Coordinates of C-alpha atoms in Angstrom, one line a residue:
Chain A
X10 CA -21.8 27.8 -52.1
X11 CA -21.9 29.9 -48.9
X12 CA -22.5 28.5 -45.5
X13 CA -26.1 29.1 -45.2
X14 CA -26.6 27.2 -48.4
X15 CA -24.4 24.2 -47.4
X16 CA -26.2 24.3 -43.8
X17 CA -29.8 24.1 -45.5
X18 CA -28.8 21.3 -47.6
X19 CA -27.6 19.4 -44.9
X20 CA -30.7 19.6 -42.5
X21 CA -32.9 19.1 -45.7
X22 CA -31.2 15.5 -45.5
X23 CA -30.5 14.8 -42.5
X24 CA -31.6 12.1 -39.9
X25 CA -32.8 12.1 -36.8
X26 CA -29.4 11.4 -35.1
X27 CA -28.2 14.2 -37.0
X28 CA -30.7 16.7 -36.2
X29 CA -30.1 15.8 -32.4
X30 CA -26.3 16.5 -32.9
X31 CA -27.3 19.9 -35.1
X32 CA -29.5 20.9 -32.3
X33 CA -26.7 20.5 -29.6
X34 CA -24.4 22.5 -32.0
X35 CA -27.0 25.2 -32.3
X36 CA -27.9 25.6 -28.4
X37 CA -23.9 26.0 -27.7
X38 CA -23.7 28.6 -30.3
X39 CA -26.6 30.4 -28.4
X40 CA -25.3 30.0 -25.0
X41 CA -21.9 31.1 -26.2
X42 CA -23.1 34.0 -28.0
X43 CA -25.0 35.6 -24.6
X44 CA -22.2 34.4 -22.4
X45 CA -18.8 35.0 -24.4
X46 CA -16.3 34.2 -21.7
X47 CA -17.7 30.6 -21.8
X48 CA -15.3 28.3 -24.0
X49 CA -16.7 26.3 -26.8
X50 CA -16.1 22.8 -24.9
X51 CA -17.6 24.0 -22.0
X52 CA -20.7 25.1 -23.8
X53 CA -20.9 22.3 -26.1
X54 CA -20.8 19.8 -23.4
X55 CA -23.5 22.3 -21.4
X56 CA -21.5 22.3 -18.3
X57 CA -23.4 24.0 -15.2
X58 CA -21.6 25.1 -12.0
X59 CA -22.7 25.1 -8.3
X60 CA -20.5 26.2 -5.5
X61 CA -21.1 24.1 -2.6
X62 CA -18.7 25.9 -0.1
X63 CA -15.4 27.5 0.2
X64 CA -13.6 24.2 -0.9
X65 CA -16.1 22.5 -2.8
X66 CA -17.7 23.0 -6.2
X67 CA -19.9 20.6 -8.3
X68 CA -20.5 20.9 -12.1
X69 CA -22.8 18.8 -14.1
X70 CA -22.5 17.3 -17.4
X71 CA -26.0 16.2 -19.2
X72 CA -25.6 12.8 -21.4
X73 CA -25.7 13.7 -25.0
X74 CA -24.9 12.0 -28.4
X75 CA -21.6 14.4 -28.1
X76 CA -20.2 12.2 -25.3
X77 CA -20.3 8.9 -26.6
X78 CA -17.4 6.7 -26.9
X79 CA -17.1 3.9 -29.7
X80 CA -18.9 1.6 -27.1
X81 CA -21.8 3.5 -26.3
X82 CA -20.2 4.9 -22.8
X83 CA -19.1 8.2 -22.3
X84 CA -15.5 9.0 -23.7
X85 CA -13.2 8.8 -21.2
X86 CA -11.4 12.1 -22.8
X87 CA -14.8 13.8 -22.0
X88 CA -15.0 12.4 -18.4
X89 CA -11.3 13.8 -17.9
X90 CA -12.3 17.5 -19.3
X91 CA -15.4 17.5 -17.1
X92 CA -12.6 16.7 -14.5
X93 CA -9.9 19.2 -15.4
X94 CA -12.7 21.8 -15.8
X95 CA -14.0 21.2 -12.4
X96 CA -11.0 21.0 -10.4
X97 CA -9.1 24.0 -12.3
X98 CA -12.4 26.4 -11.8
X99 CA -12.5 25.3 -8.2
X100 CA -8.7 25.6 -8.1
X101 CA -9.2 29.2 -9.5
X102 CA -11.3 30.3 -7.0
X103 CA -9.3 29.4 -3.8
X104 CA -8.3 32.4 -1.4
X105 CA -5.3 34.5 -2.2
X106 CA -5.4 33.4 -6.0
X107 CA -6.0 36.4 -8.2
X108 CA -5.1 35.4 -11.8
X109 CA -6.3 31.8 -11.7
X110 CA -4.4 28.5 -12.0
X111 CA -3.3 26.2 -14.5
X112 CA -3.0 22.3 -14.5
X113 CA 0.3 21.2 -13.8
X114 CA -1.2 17.3 -13.9
X115 CA -4.2 15.3 -13.8
X116 CA -4.5 11.4 -13.2
X117 CA -7.8 9.7 -13.9
X118 CA -9.2 6.4 -12.4
X119 CA -11.9 5.1 -14.5
X120 CA -13.7 2.9 -12.2
X121 CA -17.0 1.5 -13.6
X122 CA -18.6 2.5 -17.1
X123 CA -19.8 6.1 -17.8
X124 CA -23.8 5.3 -18.0
X125 CA -26.6 7.6 -16.9
X126 CA -28.6 10.6 -17.7
X127 CA -26.5 13.2 -16.4
X128 CA -22.6 13.1 -14.7
X129 CA -22.0 15.3 -11.6
X130 CA -18.1 16.1 -10.8
X131 CA -17.4 17.2 -7.2
X132 CA -14.2 19.0 -7.1
X133 CA -12.5 19.8 -3.6
X134 CA -9.3 21.3 -2.5
X135 CA -7.2 19.1 -0.7
X136 CA -4.8 21.4 0.1
X137 CA -3.9 25.2 -0.8
X138 CA 0.0 25.6 -0.7
X139 CA 1.8 28.9 -1.6
X140 CA 1.9 27.9 -5.2
X141 CA 0.5 25.0 -6.0
X142 CA -3.2 23.8 -5.2
X143 CA -3.9 19.9 -4.7
X144 CA -7.6 18.8 -5.8
X145 CA -9.6 15.7 -5.6
X146 CA -12.4 15.0 -7.9
X147 CA -15.3 12.6 -8.4
X148 CA -17.7 11.9 -11.0
X149 CA -20.8 10.2 -10.2
X150 CA -24.3 9.9 -12.1
X151 CA -27.9 10.7 -10.9
X152 CA -28.1 7.4 -9.2
X153 CA -24.8 8.2 -7.2
X154 CA -22.7 5.4 -8.7
X155 CA -18.9 6.4 -8.8
X156 CA -17.9 6.4 -12.2
X157 CA -14.3 8.2 -12.3
X158 CA -11.9 9.6 -9.2
X159 CA -9.1 12.0 -9.8
X160 CA -6.7 14.1 -8.3
X161 CA -4.9 17.2 -9.9
X162 CA -2.2 19.5 -9.5
X163 CA -2.6 23.2 -10.3
X164 CA 0.1 26.2 -10.4
X165 CA -1.3 29.6 -9.2
X166 CA -0.7 32.3 -11.6
X167 CA 0.9 35.0 -9.7
X168 CA 0.1 38.8 -10.5
Chain B
X1 CA -40.0 26.7 -34.6
X2 CA -38.2 23.9 -36.6
X3 CA -34.4 23.7 -36.8
X4 CA -33.9 25.2 -40.5
X5 CA -35.9 28.3 -39.5
X6 CA -33.6 28.4 -36.0
X7 CA -30.2 27.7 -37.9
X8 CA -31.2 30.3 -40.8
X9 CA -32.1 33.1 -38.4
X10 CA -28.7 32.2 -36.3
X11 CA -26.7 32.4 -39.5
X12 CA -28.0 35.7 -40.7
X13 CA -27.1 37.4 -37.4
X14 CA -23.9 35.5 -37.0
X15 CA -20.4 37.0 -36.6
X16 CA -17.2 35.9 -38.3
X17 CA -16.2 34.0 -35.1
X18 CA -19.7 32.1 -35.1
X19 CA -19.1 31.5 -38.9
X20 CA -15.7 29.7 -38.3
X21 CA -17.3 27.7 -35.4
X22 CA -20.3 26.7 -37.5
X23 CA -18.0 25.4 -40.6
X24 CA -16.3 23.3 -37.7
X25 CA -19.6 21.7 -36.7
X26 CA -21.1 21.1 -40.2
X27 CA -17.7 19.6 -41.1
X28 CA -18.1 17.2 -38.3
X29 CA -21.3 16.5 -39.3
X30 CA -20.3 15.9 -42.8
X31 CA -17.4 13.8 -41.8
X32 CA -19.4 11.6 -39.7
X33 CA -22.1 11.3 -41.9
X34 CA -19.8 9.3 -44.3
X35 CA -17.9 7.3 -41.5
X36 CA -20.5 6.4 -39.2
X37 CA -18.2 4.6 -36.8
X38 CA -16.5 7.7 -35.9
X39 CA -17.4 9.3 -32.9
X40 CA -18.8 13.1 -32.4
X41 CA -15.9 14.1 -30.6
X42 CA -13.2 12.5 -32.8
X43 CA -15.1 14.1 -35.7
X44 CA -15.3 17.5 -34.3
X45 CA -11.8 17.5 -33.0
X46 CA -10.8 16.3 -36.6
X47 CA -8.3 13.6 -35.2
X48 CA -6.2 11.8 -38.1
X49 CA -4.8 8.6 -37.3
X50 CA -1.4 7.4 -38.8
X51 CA 0.2 4.2 -37.9
X52 CA 4.0 4.2 -37.5
X53 CA 4.7 0.6 -36.5
X54 CA 3.5 -2.3 -34.9
X55 CA 3.8 -0.9 -31.5
X56 CA 3.3 3.1 -32.2
X57 CA 0.7 5.3 -33.9
X58 CA 0.2 8.6 -34.1
X59 CA -2.8 11.0 -34.0
X60 CA -3.2 14.6 -34.8
X61 CA -5.5 17.0 -34.0
X62 CA -5.6 20.7 -35.9
X63 CA -5.8 23.6 -33.6
X64 CA -9.3 25.5 -33.9
X65 CA -11.8 27.5 -31.8
X66 CA -12.9 24.6 -30.6
X67 CA -9.6 23.8 -28.6
X68 CA -9.4 27.0 -26.4
X69 CA -9.8 27.3 -22.7
X70 CA -10.5 30.5 -21.0
X71 CA -6.8 32.0 -21.5
X72 CA -6.3 31.3 -25.3
X73 CA -4.1 28.0 -24.9
X74 CA -5.5 24.2 -25.7
X75 CA -8.1 23.2 -23.0
X76 CA -6.4 20.6 -21.1
X77 CA -9.4 18.1 -21.1
X78 CA -9.1 18.3 -24.7
X79 CA -5.3 17.5 -24.6
X80 CA -6.2 14.7 -22.2
X81 CA -9.1 13.5 -24.9
X82 CA -6.2 13.4 -27.5
X83 CA -4.2 11.5 -25.3
X84 CA -6.7 8.6 -24.2
X85 CA -8.1 8.2 -27.8
X86 CA -4.6 7.9 -29.4
X87 CA -3.4 5.5 -26.3
X88 CA -6.6 3.7 -26.7
X89 CA -6.7 3.1 -30.0
X90 CA -3.2 1.8 -30.2
X91 CA -3.7 -0.4 -27.1
X92 CA -6.8 -2.0 -29.1
X93 CA -4.4 -2.6 -31.6
X94 CA -2.0 -5.1 -29.9
X95 CA -1.5 -8.5 -31.0
X96 CA -3.9 -10.8 -29.1
X97 CA -6.4 -8.1 -28.3
X98 CA -9.8 -9.0 -30.1
X99 CA -12.2 -6.9 -28.7
X100 CA -10.6 -3.7 -28.1
X101 CA -9.3 -1.9 -24.4
X102 CA -10.9 0.2 -22.2
X103 CA -9.1 2.7 -19.9
X104 CA -8.3 2.1 -16.7
X105 CA -6.4 5.1 -15.5
X106 CA -4.6 7.9 -17.1
X107 CA -2.2 10.5 -16.1
X108 CA -1.4 13.6 -18.1
X109 CA 1.3 16.1 -17.3
X110 CA 1.2 19.3 -18.9
X111 CA 4.8 20.7 -19.3
X112 CA 4.3 23.7 -22.1
X113 CA 1.5 25.8 -22.8
X114 CA -0.7 24.4 -25.4
X115 CA 0.0 26.7 -28.5
X116 CA 0.4 25.9 -32.2
X117 CA -1.2 25.1 -35.4
X118 CA -1.6 21.5 -34.9
X119 CA -0.9 19.1 -32.1
X120 CA 0.8 15.5 -32.9
X121 CA 0.0 12.6 -30.2
X122 CA 2.9 9.8 -30.4
X123 CA 1.3 6.9 -28.7
X124 CA 3.3 3.7 -27.8
X125 CA 3.1 0.4 -26.0
X126 CA 5.5 0.1 -23.1
X127 CA 4.3 -3.2 -21.9
X128 CA 1.7 -5.7 -23.5
X129 CA 0.7 -7.7 -20.6
X130 CA -1.8 -10.8 -20.3
X131 CA -4.7 -8.5 -19.3
X132 CA -3.2 -5.2 -19.5
X133 CA -1.7 -2.8 -21.9
X134 CA 0.8 0.0 -20.6
X135 CA 1.3 3.0 -22.9
X136 CA 2.9 6.1 -22.9
X137 CA 1.7 9.1 -25.1
X138 CA 3.7 12.5 -25.8
X139 CA 1.6 15.7 -27.4
X140 CA 4.0 18.0 -29.7
X141 CA 3.3 20.9 -31.9
X142 CA 4.4 21.2 -35.3
X143 CA 7.3 22.9 -34.0
X144 CA 8.3 19.5 -31.9
X145 CA 7.8 21.4 -28.6
X146 CA 7.0 19.1 -26.2
X147 CA 3.7 19.9 -24.7
X148 CA 2.4 17.2 -22.6
X149 CA 3.4 13.6 -21.6
X150 CA 1.1 11.0 -20.5
X151 CA 0.9 7.0 -19.5
X152 CA -2.2 5.1 -19.3
X153 CA -3.2 1.6 -18.2
X154 CA -5.7 -0.1 -20.5
X155 CA -7.8 -3.3 -19.9
X156 CA -8.1 -5.7 -22.7
X157 CA -11.5 -6.8 -23.5
X158 CA -12.2 -10.7 -23.6
X159 CA -14.1 -12.6 -26.3
Chain C
X30 CA 37.2 -11.6 11.1
X31 CA 33.9 -13.0 11.7
X32 CA 30.8 -11.1 12.2
X33 CA 30.7 -11.3 15.9
X34 CA 34.1 -9.6 16.6
X35 CA 33.3 -6.8 13.6
X36 CA 29.9 -6.1 15.7
X37 CA 31.8 -5.9 18.8
X38 CA 34.5 -3.4 17.5
X39 CA 31.9 -1.1 15.6
X40 CA 29.7 -1.0 19.2
X41 CA 32.7 -0.2 21.2
X42 CA 33.4 2.7 18.8
X43 CA 29.9 3.9 18.4
X44 CA 28.3 7.4 18.7
X45 CA 25.4 8.0 20.8
X46 CA 23.6 8.1 17.0
X47 CA 24.7 5.0 15.9
X48 CA 23.5 3.2 19.2
X49 CA 20.0 4.7 18.3
X50 CA 20.3 3.1 14.8
X51 CA 21.8 -0.4 16.1
X52 CA 18.8 -0.8 18.4
X53 CA 16.3 -0.4 15.8
X54 CA 18.1 -2.7 13.6
X55 CA 18.4 -5.4 16.5
X56 CA 15.1 -5.1 17.2
X57 CA 13.9 -5.7 13.6
X58 CA 15.9 -8.6 13.8
X59 CA 14.4 -10.0 17.2
X60 CA 10.6 -9.1 15.5
X61 CA 11.2 -11.2 12.2
X62 CA 13.0 -14.1 14.3
X63 CA 9.5 -14.4 16.1
X64 CA 7.2 -13.6 12.7
X65 CA 9.2 -15.1 10.0
X66 CA 6.7 -14.1 7.5
X67 CA 7.2 -10.7 8.0
X68 CA 9.4 -8.8 5.5
X69 CA 12.4 -7.2 6.5
X70 CA 11.3 -3.7 5.5
X71 CA 8.1 -4.1 7.4
X72 CA 10.0 -5.0 10.2
X73 CA 12.7 -2.4 10.0
X74 CA 9.8 0.4 9.5
X75 CA 7.9 -1.4 12.8
X76 CA 4.7 -1.3 10.9
X77 CA 1.6 -2.2 12.7
X78 CA -1.5 -3.2 11.3
X79 CA -5.2 -2.4 12.6
X80 CA -8.0 -3.9 10.6
X81 CA -11.0 -0.8 10.7
X82 CA -13.6 -2.6 8.8
X83 CA -14.4 -4.7 5.9
X84 CA -12.9 -1.9 3.3
X85 CA -10.6 0.0 5.9
X86 CA -7.3 -0.8 7.5
X87 CA -5.0 1.3 9.1
X88 CA -1.1 0.9 9.3
X89 CA 1.0 2.9 11.6
X90 CA 4.7 3.5 11.2
X91 CA 6.7 5.6 14.1
X92 CA 9.3 8.0 13.4
X93 CA 12.7 6.7 13.8
X94 CA 16.3 8.0 12.3
X95 CA 15.7 5.3 9.7
X96 CA 13.2 7.4 8.1
X97 CA 14.8 10.9 7.5
X98 CA 15.7 12.0 4.3
X99 CA 18.4 14.6 3.6
X100 CA 16.5 17.5 5.0
X101 CA 15.4 15.6 8.3
X102 CA 11.9 14.8 7.1
X103 CA 10.5 11.5 6.5
X104 CA 12.1 10.3 3.1
X105 CA 9.1 10.5 0.1
X106 CA 10.0 6.7 -0.7
X107 CA 9.4 5.5 2.7
X108 CA 6.3 7.4 2.7
X109 CA 5.3 5.5 -0.4
X110 CA 6.6 2.1 1.0
X111 CA 4.0 2.7 4.0
X112 CA 1.3 3.4 1.5
X113 CA 2.0 0.5 -0.9
X114 CA 2.1 -1.6 2.4
X115 CA -1.0 -0.7 3.5
X116 CA -3.0 -0.4 0.5
X117 CA -1.6 -3.8 -1.3
X118 CA -2.4 -5.6 2.3
X119 CA -6.1 -4.2 2.3
X120 CA -6.5 -5.2 -1.4
X121 CA -5.4 -8.5 -0.6
X122 CA -8.1 -8.7 2.0
X123 CA -11.2 -8.2 -0.2
X124 CA -13.8 -10.9 -0.4
X125 CA -13.2 -13.5 -3.4
X126 CA -9.1 -12.7 -3.6
X127 CA -7.8 -15.9 -2.7
X128 CA -4.0 -15.4 -3.8
X129 CA -3.2 -11.8 -2.5
X130 CA -2.7 -8.7 -5.1
X131 CA 0.0 -7.1 -6.8
X132 CA 0.4 -3.6 -7.2
X133 CA -0.2 -2.4 -11.1
X134 CA 0.6 1.5 -10.4
X135 CA 0.6 3.8 -7.4
X136 CA 0.6 7.6 -7.4
X137 CA 1.7 9.7 -4.4
X138 CA 0.7 13.5 -3.8
X139 CA 3.2 14.8 -1.2
X140 CA 1.1 17.3 0.7
X141 CA 3.0 18.6 3.8
X142 CA 6.5 18.1 5.2
X143 CA 6.6 14.4 6.5
X144 CA 7.2 15.5 10.4
X145 CA 5.6 14.1 13.5
X146 CA 6.2 11.1 16.1
X147 CA 4.0 8.6 14.2
X148 CA 2.5 8.6 10.7
X149 CA -0.7 6.4 10.3
X150 CA -1.8 5.4 6.9
X151 CA -5.2 4.7 6.0
X152 CA -6.2 2.4 3.2
X153 CA -9.7 2.1 1.8
X154 CA -11.1 0.0 -1.1
X155 CA -12.6 2.6 -3.5
X156 CA -13.6 -0.4 -6.0
X157 CA -13.5 -4.0 -5.8
X158 CA -13.7 -5.4 -9.6
X159 CA -13.3 -8.5 -11.0
X160 CA -9.6 -8.3 -11.6
X161 CA -8.6 -5.1 -10.2
X162 CA -8.8 -3.5 -6.8
X163 CA -8.9 0.3 -6.4
X164 CA -7.3 1.8 -3.4
X165 CA -7.2 5.1 -1.7
X166 CA -4.7 5.7 1.0
X167 CA -3.9 8.9 3.4
X168 CA -1.2 9.4 5.6
X169 CA -1.3 11.5 8.5
X170 CA 0.7 12.0 11.6
X171 CA -0.3 11.7 15.3
X172 CA -1.6 15.5 15.2
X173 CA -3.9 14.6 12.3
X174 CA -2.3 16.7 9.9
X175 CA -2.5 15.4 6.1
X176 CA 1.1 14.8 4.8
X177 CA 0.2 12.5 1.7
X178 CA -2.4 11.0 -0.5
X179 CA -2.2 8.2 -2.7
X180 CA -4.2 6.4 -4.9
X181 CA -3.1 2.6 -6.3
X182 CA -4.6 -0.1 -8.5
X183 CA -3.9 -3.6 -7.5
X184 CA -4.3 -7.1 -9.5
X185 CA -5.9 -9.8 -8.0
X186 CA -4.1 -13.2 -8.3
X187 CA -5.7 -15.9 -9.5
X188 CA -5.7 -19.4 -8.1
Chain D
X11 CA 21.1 -5.6 29.7
X12 CA 23.1 -3.3 27.4
X13 CA 23.3 -3.1 23.7
X14 CA 26.6 -5.2 23.2
X15 CA 25.5 -7.7 25.1
X16 CA 22.1 -7.8 23.4
X17 CA 23.8 -8.2 20.1
X18 CA 26.3 -10.6 21.1
X19 CA 23.5 -12.7 22.5
X20 CA 21.6 -12.6 19.4
X21 CA 24.7 -13.4 17.2
X22 CA 25.6 -16.4 19.0
X23 CA 21.9 -17.9 18.3
X24 CA 21.8 -16.5 14.8
X25 CA 20.9 -18.2 11.3
X26 CA 22.8 -18.1 8.4
X27 CA 19.9 -16.0 7.0
X28 CA 20.2 -13.4 10.0
X29 CA 23.5 -13.5 9.5
X30 CA 23.5 -11.9 6.1
X31 CA 20.8 -9.3 7.4
X32 CA 23.5 -8.5 10.1
X33 CA 26.0 -8.0 7.4
X34 CA 24.2 -5.6 5.7
X35 CA 23.2 -3.8 8.6
X36 CA 26.7 -3.0 9.7
X37 CA 27.8 -2.2 6.5
X38 CA 25.6 0.0 6.3
X39 CA 26.3 1.7 9.5
X40 CA 29.9 1.6 8.6
X41 CA 29.4 3.4 5.1
X42 CA 26.9 6.0 6.9
X43 CA 29.9 6.3 9.6
X44 CA 32.1 7.6 6.8
X45 CA 29.8 9.6 4.6
X46 CA 27.8 11.4 7.3
X47 CA 25.7 13.3 4.9
X48 CA 24.3 9.8 3.6
X49 CA 20.8 9.0 4.7
X50 CA 20.3 5.6 6.5
X51 CA 17.7 4.1 4.1
X52 CA 20.2 5.3 1.1
X53 CA 23.1 3.3 2.9
X54 CA 21.0 0.5 3.7
X55 CA 19.8 0.1 0.2
X56 CA 23.6 0.5 -0.9
X57 CA 22.7 3.0 -3.6
X58 CA 25.2 4.3 -5.6
X59 CA 25.2 7.2 -8.0
X60 CA 26.8 7.7 -11.4
X61 CA 26.0 11.2 -13.6
X62 CA 25.3 10.1 -17.1
X63 CA 24.9 13.9 -18.6
X64 CA 23.5 17.4 -17.9
X65 CA 19.9 16.2 -17.8
X66 CA 20.4 12.3 -16.6
X67 CA 21.9 10.2 -13.9
X68 CA 21.7 6.7 -12.9
X69 CA 21.6 5.1 -9.4
X70 CA 21.8 1.3 -8.8
X71 CA 20.5 -0.7 -6.0
X72 CA 21.9 -4.3 -5.6
X73 CA 19.5 -7.2 -4.8
X74 CA 19.6 -8.1 -1.2
X75 CA 17.5 -9.7 1.6
X76 CA 16.1 -6.5 2.5
X77 CA 14.4 -5.8 -0.8
X78 CA 12.2 -8.8 -0.8
X79 CA 8.4 -8.6 -0.4
X80 CA 6.2 -11.2 1.0
X81 CA 6.4 -13.0 -2.5
X82 CA 9.8 -13.3 -2.8
X83 CA 10.5 -10.0 -5.6
X84 CA 11.6 -6.7 -4.7
X85 CA 9.2 -4.7 -2.6
X86 CA 7.4 -2.2 -4.7
X87 CA 7.8 0.6 -1.9
X88 CA 11.5 0.1 -2.3
X89 CA 11.4 0.5 -6.1
X90 CA 9.6 3.8 -5.7
X91 CA 12.1 4.8 -3.1
X92 CA 14.9 3.8 -5.6
X93 CA 13.0 5.9 -8.2
X94 CA 11.9 8.9 -6.1
X95 CA 16.0 9.4 -4.8
X96 CA 17.3 8.7 -8.5
X97 CA 14.7 11.3 -10.0
X98 CA 15.0 13.8 -6.8
X99 CA 18.6 13.6 -6.5
X100 CA 18.8 14.4 -10.4
X101 CA 16.2 17.5 -9.8
X102 CA 18.4 19.0 -7.4
X103 CA 21.1 18.9 -9.6
X104 CA 19.5 21.3 -12.6
X105 CA 21.0 24.3 -13.4
X106 CA 19.8 27.4 -11.5
X107 CA 18.5 24.9 -8.4
X108 CA 20.4 26.1 -5.5
X109 CA 18.8 24.7 -2.5
X110 CA 17.3 21.1 -3.8
X111 CA 14.0 19.7 -4.7
X112 CA 11.0 18.3 -2.9
X113 CA 8.9 15.7 -4.4
X114 CA 5.4 17.0 -5.2
X115 CA 3.8 14.1 -6.9
X116 CA 5.3 10.4 -7.9
X117 CA 3.5 8.2 -10.3
X118 CA 5.1 4.6 -10.6
X119 CA 4.0 1.8 -13.0
X120 CA 5.0 -1.6 -12.1
X121 CA 5.5 -3.7 -15.1
X122 CA 7.3 -7.0 -14.6
X123 CA 8.1 -8.6 -11.6
X124 CA 11.0 -7.0 -10.0
X125 CA 13.5 -10.1 -10.0
X126 CA 17.5 -9.8 -10.9
X127 CA 20.9 -9.3 -9.1
X128 CA 20.8 -5.5 -9.5
X129 CA 18.4 -2.6 -10.0
X130 CA 19.6 0.4 -12.2
X131 CA 17.6 3.7 -12.3
X132 CA 17.8 6.0 -15.1
X133 CA 16.4 9.5 -14.3
X134 CA 16.3 11.9 -16.8
X135 CA 14.9 15.7 -16.6
X136 CA 11.7 16.2 -18.9
X137 CA 11.0 19.7 -18.3
X138 CA 12.9 22.1 -16.3
X139 CA 10.7 25.3 -15.7
X140 CA 11.0 28.1 -13.0
X141 CA 9.7 26.5 -9.8
X142 CA 9.1 22.9 -11.3
X143 CA 11.2 20.3 -12.4
X144 CA 9.4 17.4 -14.3
X145 CA 11.2 13.9 -14.2
X146 CA 11.2 10.6 -15.8
X147 CA 12.6 7.5 -14.3
X148 CA 13.0 3.6 -15.5
X149 CA 14.2 1.0 -13.5
X150 CA 15.7 -2.0 -15.4
X151 CA 17.6 -5.1 -14.1
X152 CA 21.3 -6.1 -15.2
X153 CA 19.6 -8.0 -18.2
X154 CA 17.7 -4.9 -19.6
X155 CA 14.6 -6.3 -18.4
X156 CA 12.1 -3.0 -18.0
X157 CA 10.6 -3.3 -14.5
X158 CA 9.1 0.1 -13.5
X159 CA 8.4 3.4 -15.1
X160 CA 7.9 6.7 -13.4
X161 CA 7.2 10.3 -13.7
X162 CA 7.8 12.8 -10.8
X163 CA 7.3 16.5 -10.1
X164 CA 9.6 18.3 -8.1
X165 CA 9.5 21.9 -6.4
X166 CA 12.7 23.8 -6.2
X167 CA 13.5 25.4 -3.1
X168 CA 14.5 28.7 -3.5
X169 CA 17.0 30.6 -1.5

């Protein structure tokens, strides 16, 4: 049975919940088709980036069925993914960093339950050293409730 | 245009890479249909759990196109998701913990590039306190290379 | 040989460096004699506390020969001691916390070499939960150079 | 009034508790006089090092009035000092590291109250990278009770 037949069969028997998830999957594939450099997970999580200034960027992640953990709040691992992506992206953009940066270590403090319509991560450079970039990240929902706070160390890749 | 027509159109124009991703998505939907308590992200990441003893469990995550970050190794956020899920699951299973446990804080050290066919996370209880469970987690690939190491604090939910 | 004779003998043969250290030791003993609730280490490090507002306090630690590590900058462990003491003191003072608070975990990021005449730690409550107080701490020198940044989780002791 | 007269006066009016502390201070000065490379804090805390193998060393810190926090257990900052010193010392001794190593970040988990006669810190190299050494540290008392667990990242100083 080929993939087309399998999908049609699944769609024809799908519940409303499943249709929501399929819409997300299809959307992420369509977005990635247009923007091939995007990672699958960034596309699935619908991450949108906004540069604030030389040291700060914001990354937004709208809530969706994909984010839920077993008790109906945002899965801590996906909050960590948002934080790592936002801080790593900002760390890659510091002056004098030509080939990007990799995460050395990440510490996330989960402060309040991850509920809300959208989650905004503010990633800020704390210290831009010769080899290491030290970052701070905060995740808030649309009501400005602080959900998680993080720090990260990133290693600059040299040429 | 309804969801079925949209999917058919996307499938008919899809590349081999996209077909691999679609297979993963469909598979995760089928798995979740059968096991409704599973979260979407655990289903997408194809996480499989094996209890080793009273204090240790292992969780496996096979490599897939979904895991890649922008430089072709496993996205640190997904390694963190594997660690948080494995440690949180084990923390929920300690004796005297009836309603599960939530993550207080998570610290991940990324040691070597996340390459391999499959990633095995070993989660172990370090200290089972009255309210807090302190966990240790290690992620290795199938060749036993240590990729990431983590610690986490979990808060027991009381009745 | 009793303690008095031993001290006299040591003092009579002491170098200028040793006299500086002895002055610090004597001073810490005198301070502790007057303020018995003070810990030896707080007295030795000459820690001084200033409450800024309901959520913030500052603790100052003047530089001294006792602080040096092997390469002539402040020993990271003593920077950590300053941070733990300041954050723990502030955590003990949050409303509704009657019996103090103990450190669950402490994460310190060392950003720039610890040089300066005095080190000021600003400790701030990030989240005051039912059982846990989440703290942030920053150490700067008298020129406002950020030397270290930390987060800590404290557990409230109940009655 | 000169230092000798001040000390004599203090000694003559001292309590038993104060005499214990003075003995510690004098001892630390005498030890440092013989071994000038030792730091004041290592001398005060009476740290003793034992190399176990190529990747592991142990550092012992006997209990003393200097270690007490306000509730009669070992001050968390001094446990952190022991961990930082032991892990940093071991990190400085890895093959190919000629000029020592500085602490990038330190994460300490306090697991059980710091009580006991002596505290033994086992510091182990987890990963020896090109620039970074990743360390693990555990503090146990003489009854093998695990008191604190830590991880640290150290940066190798190049020539």
